[in-house]
GROMACS .gro file of C-alpha atoms in nm:
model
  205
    1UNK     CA    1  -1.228  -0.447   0.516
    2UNK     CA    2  -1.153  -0.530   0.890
    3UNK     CA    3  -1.379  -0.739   1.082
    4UNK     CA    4  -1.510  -0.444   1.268
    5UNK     CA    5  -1.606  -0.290   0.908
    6UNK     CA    6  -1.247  -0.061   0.878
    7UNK     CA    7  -0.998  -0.084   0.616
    8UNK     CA    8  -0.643  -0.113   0.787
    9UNK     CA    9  -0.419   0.169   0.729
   10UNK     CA   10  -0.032   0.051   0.711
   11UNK     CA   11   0.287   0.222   0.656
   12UNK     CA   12   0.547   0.054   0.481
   13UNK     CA   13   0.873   0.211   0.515
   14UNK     CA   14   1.225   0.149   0.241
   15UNK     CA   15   1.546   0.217   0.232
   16UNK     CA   16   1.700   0.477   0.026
   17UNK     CA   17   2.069   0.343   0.059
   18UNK     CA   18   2.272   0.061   0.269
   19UNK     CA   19   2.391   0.371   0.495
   20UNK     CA   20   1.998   0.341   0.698
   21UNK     CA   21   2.164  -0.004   0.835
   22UNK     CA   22   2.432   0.236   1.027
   23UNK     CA   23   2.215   0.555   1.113
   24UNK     CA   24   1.848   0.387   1.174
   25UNK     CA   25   2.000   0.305   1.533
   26UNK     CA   26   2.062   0.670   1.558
   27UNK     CA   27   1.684   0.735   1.506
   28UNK     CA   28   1.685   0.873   1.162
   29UNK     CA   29   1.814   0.785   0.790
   30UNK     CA   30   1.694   0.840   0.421
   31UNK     CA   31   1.367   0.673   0.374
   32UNK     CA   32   1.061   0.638   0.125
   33UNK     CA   33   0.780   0.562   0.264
   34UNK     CA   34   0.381   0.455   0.117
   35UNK     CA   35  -0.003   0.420   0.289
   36UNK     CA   36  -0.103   0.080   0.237
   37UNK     CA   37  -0.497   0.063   0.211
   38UNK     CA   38  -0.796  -0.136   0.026
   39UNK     CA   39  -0.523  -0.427  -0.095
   40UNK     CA   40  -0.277  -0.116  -0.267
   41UNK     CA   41   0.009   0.096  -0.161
   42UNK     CA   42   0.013   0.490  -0.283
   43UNK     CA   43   0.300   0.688  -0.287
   44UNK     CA   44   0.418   1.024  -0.400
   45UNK     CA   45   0.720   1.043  -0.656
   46UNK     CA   46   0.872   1.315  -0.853
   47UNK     CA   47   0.881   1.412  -1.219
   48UNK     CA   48   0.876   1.705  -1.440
   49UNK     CA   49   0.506   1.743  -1.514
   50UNK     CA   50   0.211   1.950  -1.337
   51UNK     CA   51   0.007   1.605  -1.311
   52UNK     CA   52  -0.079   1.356  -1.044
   53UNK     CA   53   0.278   1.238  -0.899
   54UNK     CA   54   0.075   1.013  -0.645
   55UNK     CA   55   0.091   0.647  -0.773
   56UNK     CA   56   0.020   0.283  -0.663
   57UNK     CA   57   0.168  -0.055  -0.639
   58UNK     CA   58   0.107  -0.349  -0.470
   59UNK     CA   59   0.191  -0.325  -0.126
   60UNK     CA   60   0.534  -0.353   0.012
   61UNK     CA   61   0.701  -0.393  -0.366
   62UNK     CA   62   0.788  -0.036  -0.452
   63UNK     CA   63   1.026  -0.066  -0.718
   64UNK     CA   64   1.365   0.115  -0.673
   65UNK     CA   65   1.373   0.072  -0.330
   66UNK     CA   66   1.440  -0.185  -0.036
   67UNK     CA   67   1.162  -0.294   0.215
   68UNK     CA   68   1.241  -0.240   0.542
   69UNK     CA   69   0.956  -0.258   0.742
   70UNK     CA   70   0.567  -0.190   0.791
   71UNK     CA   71   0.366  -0.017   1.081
   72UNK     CA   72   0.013  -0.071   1.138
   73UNK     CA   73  -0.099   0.326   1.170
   74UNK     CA   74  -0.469   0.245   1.220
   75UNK     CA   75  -0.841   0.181   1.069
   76UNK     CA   76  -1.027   0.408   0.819
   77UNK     CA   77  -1.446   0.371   0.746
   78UNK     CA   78  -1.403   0.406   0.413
   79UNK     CA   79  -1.593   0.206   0.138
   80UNK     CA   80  -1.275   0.118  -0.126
   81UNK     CA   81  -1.479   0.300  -0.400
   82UNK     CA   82  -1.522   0.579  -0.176
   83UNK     CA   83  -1.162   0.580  -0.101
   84UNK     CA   84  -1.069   0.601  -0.500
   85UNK     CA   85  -1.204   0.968  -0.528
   86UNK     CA   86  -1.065   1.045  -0.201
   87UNK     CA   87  -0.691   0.970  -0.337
   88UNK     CA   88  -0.789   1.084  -0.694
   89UNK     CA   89  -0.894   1.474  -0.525
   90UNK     CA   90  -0.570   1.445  -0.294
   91UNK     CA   91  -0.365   1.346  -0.617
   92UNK     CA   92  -0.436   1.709  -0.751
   93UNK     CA   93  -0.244   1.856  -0.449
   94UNK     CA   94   0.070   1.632  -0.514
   95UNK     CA   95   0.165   1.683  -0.829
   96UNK     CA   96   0.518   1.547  -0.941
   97UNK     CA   97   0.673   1.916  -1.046
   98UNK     CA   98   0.633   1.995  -0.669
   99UNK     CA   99   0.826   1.703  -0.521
  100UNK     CA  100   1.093   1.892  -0.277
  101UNK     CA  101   1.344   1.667  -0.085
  102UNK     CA  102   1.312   1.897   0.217
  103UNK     CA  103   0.972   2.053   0.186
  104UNK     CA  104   0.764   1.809  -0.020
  105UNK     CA  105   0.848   1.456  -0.039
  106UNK     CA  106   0.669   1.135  -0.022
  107UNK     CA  107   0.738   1.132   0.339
  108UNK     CA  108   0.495   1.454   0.368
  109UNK     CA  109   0.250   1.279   0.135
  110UNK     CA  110   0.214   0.970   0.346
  111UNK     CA  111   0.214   1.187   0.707
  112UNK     CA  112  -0.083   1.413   0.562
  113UNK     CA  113  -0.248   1.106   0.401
  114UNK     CA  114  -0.254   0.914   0.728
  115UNK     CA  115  -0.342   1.218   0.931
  116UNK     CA  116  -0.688   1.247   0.704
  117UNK     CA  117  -0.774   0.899   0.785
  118UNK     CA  118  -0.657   0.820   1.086
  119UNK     CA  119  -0.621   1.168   1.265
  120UNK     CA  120  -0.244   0.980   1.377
  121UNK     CA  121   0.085   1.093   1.151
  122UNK     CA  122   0.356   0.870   1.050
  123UNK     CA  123   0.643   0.785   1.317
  124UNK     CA  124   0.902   1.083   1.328
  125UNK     CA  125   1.207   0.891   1.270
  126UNK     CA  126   1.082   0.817   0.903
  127UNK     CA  127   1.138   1.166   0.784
  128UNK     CA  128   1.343   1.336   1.064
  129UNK     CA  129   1.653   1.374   0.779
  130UNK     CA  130   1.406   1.648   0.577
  131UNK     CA  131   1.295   1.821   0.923
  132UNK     CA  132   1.674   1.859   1.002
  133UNK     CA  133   1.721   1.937   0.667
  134UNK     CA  134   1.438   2.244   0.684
  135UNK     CA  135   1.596   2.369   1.036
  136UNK     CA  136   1.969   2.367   0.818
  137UNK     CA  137   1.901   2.412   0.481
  138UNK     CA  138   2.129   2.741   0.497
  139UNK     CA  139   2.375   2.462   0.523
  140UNK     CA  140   2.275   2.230   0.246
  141UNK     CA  141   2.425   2.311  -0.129
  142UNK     CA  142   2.207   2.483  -0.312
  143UNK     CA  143   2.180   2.213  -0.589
  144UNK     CA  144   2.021   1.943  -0.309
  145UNK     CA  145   1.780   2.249  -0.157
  146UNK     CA  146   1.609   2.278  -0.498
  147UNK     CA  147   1.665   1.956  -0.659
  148UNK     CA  148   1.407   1.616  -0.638
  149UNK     CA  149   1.488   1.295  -0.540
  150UNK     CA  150   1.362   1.041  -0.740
  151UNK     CA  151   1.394   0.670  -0.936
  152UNK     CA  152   1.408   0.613  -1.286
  153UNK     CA  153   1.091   0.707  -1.373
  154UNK     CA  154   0.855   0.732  -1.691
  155UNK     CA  155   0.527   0.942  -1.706
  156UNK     CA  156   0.318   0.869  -2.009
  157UNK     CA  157  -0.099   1.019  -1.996
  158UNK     CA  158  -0.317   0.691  -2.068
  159UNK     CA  159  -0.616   0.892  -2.072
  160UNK     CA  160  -0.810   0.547  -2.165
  161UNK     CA  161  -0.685   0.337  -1.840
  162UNK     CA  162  -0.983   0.481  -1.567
  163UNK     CA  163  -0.800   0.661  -1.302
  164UNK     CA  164  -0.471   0.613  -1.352
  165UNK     CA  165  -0.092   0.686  -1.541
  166UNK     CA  166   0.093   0.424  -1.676
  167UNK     CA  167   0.443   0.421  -1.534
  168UNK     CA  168   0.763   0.256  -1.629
  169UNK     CA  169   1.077   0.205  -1.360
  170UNK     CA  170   1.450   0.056  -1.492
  171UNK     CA  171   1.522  -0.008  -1.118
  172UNK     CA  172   1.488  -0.341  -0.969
  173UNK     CA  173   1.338  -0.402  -0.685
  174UNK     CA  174   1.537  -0.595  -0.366
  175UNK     CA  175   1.378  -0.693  -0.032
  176UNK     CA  176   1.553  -0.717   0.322
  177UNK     CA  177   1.449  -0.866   0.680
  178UNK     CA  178   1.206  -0.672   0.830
  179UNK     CA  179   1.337  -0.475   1.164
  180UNK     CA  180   1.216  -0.375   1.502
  181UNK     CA  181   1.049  -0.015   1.377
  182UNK     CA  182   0.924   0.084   1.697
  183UNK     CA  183   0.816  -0.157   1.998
  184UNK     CA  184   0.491   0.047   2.006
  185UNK     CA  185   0.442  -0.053   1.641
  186UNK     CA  186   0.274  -0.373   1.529
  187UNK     CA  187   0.537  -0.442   1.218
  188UNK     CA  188   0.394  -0.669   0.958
  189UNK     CA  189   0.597  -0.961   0.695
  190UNK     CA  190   0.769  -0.875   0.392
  191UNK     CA  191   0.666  -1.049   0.083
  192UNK     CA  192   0.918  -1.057  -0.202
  193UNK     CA  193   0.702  -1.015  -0.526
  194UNK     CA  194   0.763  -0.745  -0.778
  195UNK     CA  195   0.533  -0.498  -0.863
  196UNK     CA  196   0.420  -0.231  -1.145
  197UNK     CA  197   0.330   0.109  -1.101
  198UNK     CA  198   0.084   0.327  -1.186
  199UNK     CA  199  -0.001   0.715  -1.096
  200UNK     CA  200  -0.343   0.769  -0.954
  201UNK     CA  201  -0.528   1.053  -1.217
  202UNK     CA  202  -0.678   1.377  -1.069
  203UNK     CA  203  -1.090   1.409  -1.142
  204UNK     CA  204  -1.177   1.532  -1.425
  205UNK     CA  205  -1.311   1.931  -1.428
   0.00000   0.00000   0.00000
């Protein structure tokens, strides 16, 4: 918690490929993105089950992709225990079988998780490419319109581990010198630990 009794809401931002270094000048690229809150990062991933596909990590170490940068978004009033069944209940509307590049991607997730606790979206350049990409998709092969995105990812149900899915990833994780985001941003450091991942479970009906 904050000193004025908030938890700080961050966005840490990744590259997708080397290209971003080119086209981030251009105000867009292919990003993933995660809310940092309460000491862990949550993110929205794709696989082929009707489960959870929301998962955590520790912050700014999401495996399979490279750190870019972090934007402070803002401060939620929310106790950390609170906060658990808050992502748990949102984890049921995110589940990994929905994960769309252009419609539903973990870009959407972390715009419509910051918007619920800060009442502020994410910065528009982080997932301009999918907007385009909705406006043109009468463009796009057919194959990327209905195909996900994702690492190489594992699901396996851990029913025994309290509110959360084990996950396994074969893609190492890389870091990179943080960049000017946005000069109305307050961008935070980098650090260069590795990190596991787990998906958060929905509550129990």
């Amino acid at each position: 918690m904050g000193a004025d009794g908030g938890a700080l809401v961050v966005l840490n931002v990744y590259d997708l490929t080397d290209i971003n270094n080119y086209t981030y000048w251009f105000g867009f690229g292919i990003f993933h993105s995660g809310i940092e809150v309460h000491d862990k990062e949550y993110g929205f991933g794709a696989h082929e089950f009707p489960a959870s596909g929301v998962f955590e990590v520790e912050p700014r170490s999401c495996p399979g992709f490279i750190y870019r940068c972090s934007i402070s978004l803002g401060r939620v009033n929310m106790p950390s225990t609170v906060f658990r069944t808050f992502i748990e209940n949102m984890a049921s509307e995110y589940h990994g079988d929905t994960y769309h590049l252009i419609s539903k991607n973990c870009n959407h997730f972390t715009d419509d998780l910051s918007r619920r606790l800060t009442g502020r979206g994410i910065p528009g350049w982080v997932n301009r490419l999918a907007g385009i990409g909705a406006v043109c998709s009468c463009l796009l092969p057919e194959s990327l319109q209905v195909t996900s995105v994702k690492p190489s990812l594992e699901y396996h149900d851990n029913s025994e581990e309290d509110g959360l899915e084990s996950l396994s990833t074969t893609t190492p994780q890389e870091s990179t010198e943080i960049d000017d985001a946005d000069p109305e941003q307050h961008l935070l450091s980098s650090p260069t630990t590795s990190s596991e991942v787990s998906f958060v479970k929905e509550p129990r009906v």
